[in-house]
């Protein structure tokens, strides 16, 4: 008897880009989340990109992802492992850290 392995279909749940106008701090917010057919998050990438602030790491000032097989944080061209508990916690951390950076940028304009 030949048993077939059930294939897992990956669905893109979120693929969004938000352009921040120069007058409001400049840059791009990028949100990408891929789920399996049961809604479980398989892959994610959250990034704040601004080539005026960071010329390395494809302009990624801040980011969180698991695209290389482990959960990690990008900040100004450097990468560090992070403790992962839930995607929601990572998304909240990204939002909090990005907003702090954005406020500093706006104050320096």
Short mmCIF file of N, CA and C in Angstrom, two decimals:
data_model
loop_
_atom_site.label_atom_id
_atom_site.label_comp_id
_atom_site.label_asym_id
_atom_site.label_seq_id
_atom_site.Cartn_x
_atom_site.Cartn_y
_atom_site.Cartn_z
N UNK A 1 0.84 -1.19 0.00
CA UNK A 1 0.00 0.00 0.00
C UNK A 1 0.89 1.24 0.00
N UNK A 2 0.63 2.16 -0.89
CA UNK A 2 1.43 3.36 -1.06
C UNK A 2 0.71 4.54 -0.41
N UNK A 3 1.25 5.02 0.69
CA UNK A 3 0.65 6.17 1.37
C UNK A 3 1.30 7.45 0.87
N UNK A 4 0.48 8.36 0.49
CA UNK A 4 1.01 9.66 0.06
C UNK A 4 1.09 10.61 1.24
N UNK A 5 2.17 11.35 1.25
CA UNK A 5 2.32 12.38 2.27
C UNK A 5 1.41 13.55 1.91
N UNK A 6 0.63 13.99 2.88
CA UNK A 6 -0.26 15.12 2.65
C UNK A 6 0.56 16.39 2.44
N UNK A 7 0.32 17.07 1.37
CA UNK A 7 1.06 18.30 1.12
C UNK A 7 0.43 19.45 1.91
N UNK A 8 1.28 20.32 2.38
CA UNK A 8 0.82 21.49 3.11
C UNK A 8 0.85 22.66 2.14
N UNK A 9 -0.29 23.25 1.93
CA UNK A 9 -0.38 24.39 1.04
C UNK A 9 -0.14 25.66 1.84
N UNK A 10 0.75 26.49 1.35
CA UNK A 10 1.04 27.75 2.02
C UNK A 10 0.25 28.87 1.36
N UNK A 11 -0.36 29.67 2.18
CA UNK A 11 -1.16 30.79 1.71
C UNK A 11 -0.56 32.09 2.21
N UNK A 12 -0.53 33.08 1.36
CA UNK A 12 -0.07 34.39 1.80
C UNK A 12 -1.23 35.10 2.46
N UNK A 13 -1.11 35.30 3.76
CA UNK A 13 -2.17 35.93 4.53
C UNK A 13 -2.05 37.46 4.48
N UNK A 14 -0.81 37.94 4.51
CA UNK A 14 -0.57 39.39 4.45
C UNK A 14 0.63 39.63 3.55
N UNK A 15 0.49 40.57 2.65
CA UNK A 15 1.60 41.02 1.81
C UNK A 15 1.32 42.48 1.54
N UNK A 16 1.83 43.34 2.41
CA UNK A 16 1.45 44.75 2.38
C UNK A 16 2.68 45.64 2.49
N UNK A 17 2.65 46.73 1.78
CA UNK A 17 3.71 47.73 1.82
C UNK A 17 3.08 49.09 2.07
N UNK A 18 3.64 49.82 3.04
CA UNK A 18 3.15 51.17 3.35
C UNK A 18 4.30 52.14 3.12
N UNK A 19 4.10 53.10 2.24
CA UNK A 19 5.11 54.11 1.95
C UNK A 19 4.91 55.29 2.90
N UNK A 20 5.99 55.66 3.58
CA UNK A 20 5.93 56.80 4.51
C UNK A 20 6.47 58.02 3.77
N UNK A 21 5.67 59.05 3.60
CA UNK A 21 6.13 60.25 2.90
C UNK A 21 7.32 60.90 3.60
N UNK A 22 8.15 61.58 2.82
CA UNK A 22 9.35 62.25 3.35
C UNK A 22 8.99 63.19 4.49
N UNK A 23 7.91 63.95 4.35
CA UNK A 23 7.52 64.90 5.38
C UNK A 23 7.13 64.23 6.69
N UNK A 24 6.80 62.94 6.62
CA UNK A 24 6.39 62.21 7.82
C UNK A 24 7.48 61.26 8.32
N UNK A 25 8.69 61.38 7.80
CA UNK A 25 9.79 60.56 8.29
C UNK A 25 10.48 59.68 7.27
N UNK A 26 9.81 59.46 6.12
CA UNK A 26 10.41 58.72 5.02
C UNK A 26 10.54 57.22 5.30
N UNK A 27 10.54 56.44 4.27
CA UNK A 27 10.78 55.01 4.39
C UNK A 27 9.60 54.17 3.95
N UNK A 28 9.73 52.88 4.22
CA UNK A 28 8.73 51.89 3.83
C UNK A 28 8.53 50.90 4.96
N UNK A 29 7.29 50.59 5.24
CA UNK A 29 6.96 49.49 6.16
C UNK A 29 6.52 48.32 5.30
N UNK A 30 7.10 47.16 5.58
CA UNK A 30 6.80 45.96 4.79
C UNK A 30 6.32 44.86 5.73
N UNK A 31 5.14 44.32 5.44
CA UNK A 31 4.54 43.25 6.24
C UNK A 31 4.30 42.05 5.32
N UNK A 32 4.86 40.90 5.67
CA UNK A 32 4.65 39.69 4.90
C UNK A 32 4.43 38.52 5.86
N UNK A 33 3.32 37.82 5.70
CA UNK A 33 3.00 36.67 6.55
C UNK A 33 2.43 35.57 5.67
N UNK A 34 3.00 34.39 5.78
CA UNK A 34 2.53 33.23 5.03
C UNK A 34 2.04 32.19 6.03
N UNK A 35 0.87 31.63 5.77
CA UNK A 35 0.27 30.65 6.68
C UNK A 35 0.10 29.30 5.97
N UNK A 36 -0.15 28.26 6.75
CA UNK A 36 -0.52 26.99 6.15
C UNK A 36 -2.04 26.95 5.96
N UNK A 37 -2.56 25.86 5.45
CA UNK A 37 -3.99 25.80 5.17
C UNK A 37 -4.86 25.74 6.43
N UNK A 38 -4.22 25.65 7.60
CA UNK A 38 -4.97 25.68 8.86
C UNK A 38 -4.84 27.04 9.56
N UNK A 39 -4.18 28.00 8.89
CA UNK A 39 -4.04 29.33 9.46
C UNK A 39 -2.83 29.53 10.36
N UNK A 40 -1.99 28.51 10.49
CA UNK A 40 -0.78 28.64 11.33
C UNK A 40 0.28 29.41 10.55
N UNK A 41 0.94 30.32 11.23
CA UNK A 41 1.96 31.13 10.58
C UNK A 41 3.21 30.28 10.36
N UNK A 42 3.62 30.22 9.10
CA UNK A 42 4.79 29.44 8.73
C UNK A 42 6.02 30.34 8.52
N UNK A 43 5.77 31.50 7.94
CA UNK A 43 6.86 32.42 7.61
C UNK A 43 6.36 33.85 7.78
N UNK A 44 7.25 34.71 8.29
CA UNK A 44 6.87 36.11 8.44
C UNK A 44 8.09 37.00 8.25
N UNK A 45 7.83 38.22 7.86
CA UNK A 45 8.87 39.24 7.74
C UNK A 45 8.21 40.59 7.95
N UNK A 46 8.67 41.31 8.96
CA UNK A 46 8.17 42.65 9.27
C UNK A 46 9.38 43.58 9.18
N UNK A 47 9.30 44.64 8.41
CA UNK A 47 10.49 45.47 8.22
C UNK A 47 10.15 46.95 8.07
N UNK A 48 11.04 47.77 8.62
CA UNK A 48 11.03 49.21 8.36
C UNK A 48 12.28 49.48 7.56
N UNK A 49 12.11 49.97 6.33
CA UNK A 49 13.20 50.19 5.39
C UNK A 49 13.33 51.68 5.14
N UNK A 50 14.55 52.19 5.29
CA UNK A 50 14.80 53.60 5.02
C UNK A 50 16.29 53.74 4.66
N UNK A 51 16.57 53.89 3.37
CA UNK A 51 17.95 53.96 2.89
C UNK A 51 18.67 55.23 3.37
N UNK A 52 17.91 56.23 3.83
CA UNK A 52 18.54 57.44 4.37
C UNK A 52 19.11 57.19 5.76
N UNK A 53 18.60 56.19 6.46
CA UNK A 53 19.07 55.87 7.81
C UNK A 53 20.02 54.68 7.85
N UNK A 54 19.86 53.75 6.91
CA UNK A 54 20.67 52.53 6.92
C UNK A 54 21.00 52.14 5.48
N UNK A 55 22.26 52.13 5.15
CA UNK A 55 22.68 51.79 3.79
C UNK A 55 23.04 50.31 3.65
N UNK A 56 23.08 49.57 4.75
CA UNK A 56 23.36 48.13 4.69
C UNK A 56 22.06 47.34 4.85
N UNK A 57 22.14 46.04 4.69
CA UNK A 57 20.99 45.14 4.91
C UNK A 57 19.78 45.58 4.09
N UNK A 58 20.02 45.99 2.84
CA UNK A 58 18.96 46.43 1.93
C UNK A 58 18.12 47.57 2.51
N UNK A 59 18.75 48.42 3.30
CA UNK A 59 18.07 49.59 3.87
C UNK A 59 17.20 49.28 5.07
N UNK A 60 17.27 48.04 5.55
CA UNK A 60 16.41 47.64 6.67
C UNK A 60 16.93 48.25 7.96
N UNK A 61 16.17 49.19 8.50
CA UNK A 61 16.51 49.83 9.76
C UNK A 61 16.13 48.90 10.91
N UNK A 62 14.95 48.31 10.81
CA UNK A 62 14.42 47.42 11.83
C UNK A 62 13.63 46.32 11.16
N UNK A 63 13.77 45.11 11.66
CA UNK A 63 12.99 44.02 11.09
C UNK A 63 12.98 42.80 11.98
N UNK A 64 11.94 42.01 11.83
CA UNK A 64 11.81 40.73 12.51
C UNK A 64 11.38 39.71 11.47
N UNK A 65 12.03 38.53 11.46
CA UNK A 65 11.59 37.49 10.53
C UNK A 65 12.10 36.12 10.96
N UNK A 66 11.58 35.11 10.26
CA UNK A 66 12.02 33.74 10.47
C UNK A 66 12.37 33.09 9.13
N UNK A 67 12.75 33.90 8.18
CA UNK A 67 12.96 33.44 6.81
C UNK A 67 14.20 32.57 6.62
N UNK A 68 15.08 32.51 7.55
CA UNK A 68 16.30 31.69 7.43
C UNK A 68 16.24 30.48 8.34
N UNK A 69 15.04 30.14 8.78
CA UNK A 69 14.87 28.96 9.61
C UNK A 69 14.96 29.22 11.11
N UNK A 70 15.12 30.46 11.51
CA UNK A 70 15.14 30.82 12.92
C UNK A 70 14.59 32.23 13.08
N UNK A 71 14.12 32.54 14.27
CA UNK A 71 13.54 33.85 14.56
C UNK A 71 14.66 34.82 14.91
N UNK A 72 14.66 35.98 14.26
CA UNK A 72 15.71 36.95 14.53
C UNK A 72 15.24 38.38 14.26
N UNK A 73 16.05 39.31 14.76
CA UNK A 73 15.77 40.74 14.67
C UNK A 73 16.91 41.40 13.89
N UNK A 74 16.56 42.31 13.00
CA UNK A 74 17.53 43.13 12.28
C UNK A 74 17.46 44.54 12.85
N UNK A 75 18.61 45.15 13.05
CA UNK A 75 18.62 46.55 13.47
C UNK A 75 19.88 47.21 12.92
N UNK A 76 19.69 48.17 12.03
CA UNK A 76 20.77 48.96 11.46
C UNK A 76 21.93 48.08 10.96
N UNK A 77 21.58 47.06 10.19
CA UNK A 77 22.60 46.23 9.56
C UNK A 77 23.11 45.07 10.39
N UNK A 78 22.66 44.96 11.61
CA UNK A 78 23.09 43.84 12.46
C UNK A 78 21.91 42.91 12.71
N UNK A 79 22.23 41.66 12.97
CA UNK A 79 21.21 40.64 13.18
C UNK A 79 21.45 39.95 14.51
N UNK A 80 20.35 39.66 15.22
CA UNK A 80 20.47 38.95 16.50
C UNK A 80 19.32 37.97 16.67
N UNK A 81 19.59 36.84 17.29
CA UNK A 81 18.53 35.87 17.60
C UNK A 81 17.57 36.49 18.62
N UNK A 82 16.32 36.08 18.56
CA UNK A 82 15.33 36.54 19.54
C UNK A 82 14.60 35.32 20.09
N UNK A 83 14.06 35.48 21.28
CA UNK A 83 13.19 34.45 21.85
C UNK A 83 11.81 34.62 21.23
N UNK A 84 11.28 33.54 20.73
CA UNK A 84 9.97 33.59 20.08
C UNK A 84 8.95 32.86 20.93
N UNK A 85 7.84 33.52 21.21
CA UNK A 85 6.74 32.83 21.88
C UNK A 85 5.52 32.80 20.95
N UNK A 86 5.10 33.97 20.45
CA UNK A 86 3.99 34.02 19.50
C UNK A 86 4.27 35.10 18.45
N UNK A 87 3.65 34.94 17.29
CA UNK A 87 3.78 35.95 16.25
C UNK A 87 3.18 37.27 16.72
N UNK A 88 2.07 37.20 17.43
CA UNK A 88 1.42 38.42 17.91
C UNK A 88 2.36 39.24 18.79
N UNK A 89 3.13 38.56 19.63
CA UNK A 89 4.10 39.25 20.48
C UNK A 89 5.19 39.92 19.63
N UNK A 90 5.66 39.23 18.60
CA UNK A 90 6.68 39.80 17.71
C UNK A 90 6.11 41.00 16.95
N UNK A 91 4.87 40.87 16.46
CA UNK A 91 4.24 41.97 15.73
C UNK A 91 4.07 43.20 16.63
N UNK A 92 3.69 42.99 17.88
CA UNK A 92 3.56 44.11 18.83
C UNK A 92 4.92 44.74 19.11
N UNK A 93 5.94 43.91 19.26
CA UNK A 93 7.30 44.43 19.51
C UNK A 93 7.77 45.25 18.31
N UNK A 94 7.54 44.76 17.10
CA UNK A 94 7.92 45.50 15.90
C UNK A 94 7.21 46.85 15.86
N UNK A 95 5.91 46.84 16.09
CA UNK A 95 5.13 48.07 16.07
C UNK A 95 5.63 49.06 17.11
N UNK A 96 5.90 48.58 18.31
CA UNK A 96 6.38 49.45 19.39
C UNK A 96 7.75 50.04 19.04
N UNK A 97 8.69 49.20 18.59
CA UNK A 97 10.04 49.68 18.28
C UNK A 97 10.03 50.60 17.06
N UNK A 98 9.21 50.28 16.06
CA UNK A 98 9.14 51.13 14.89
C UNK A 98 8.59 52.51 15.25
N UNK A 99 7.57 52.56 16.07
CA UNK A 99 6.98 53.85 16.45
C UNK A 99 7.97 54.71 17.24
N UNK A 100 8.77 54.10 18.10
CA UNK A 100 9.79 54.84 18.85
C UNK A 100 10.81 55.43 17.88
N UNK A 101 11.28 54.62 16.92
CA UNK A 101 12.22 55.11 15.91
C UNK A 101 11.61 56.25 15.10
N UNK A 102 10.38 56.07 14.69
CA UNK A 102 9.71 57.06 13.87
C UNK A 102 9.57 58.39 14.60
N UNK A 103 9.24 58.36 15.88
CA UNK A 103 9.14 59.59 16.66
C UNK A 103 10.49 60.31 16.75
N UNK A 104 11.56 59.55 16.94
CA UNK A 104 12.90 60.16 16.99
C UNK A 104 13.25 60.82 15.66
N UNK A 105 12.91 60.17 14.56
CA UNK A 105 13.20 60.70 13.24
C UNK A 105 12.43 62.00 13.01
N UNK A 106 11.15 62.01 13.38
CA UNK A 106 10.33 63.20 13.19
C UNK A 106 10.85 64.38 14.03
N UNK A 107 11.34 64.09 15.24
CA UNK A 107 11.86 65.16 16.10
C UNK A 107 13.15 65.74 15.54
N UNK A 108 13.93 64.95 14.83
CA UNK A 108 15.21 65.41 14.28
C UNK A 108 15.06 66.10 12.94
N UNK A 109 13.87 66.21 12.42
CA UNK A 109 13.66 66.86 11.11
C UNK A 109 13.62 68.36 11.27
#
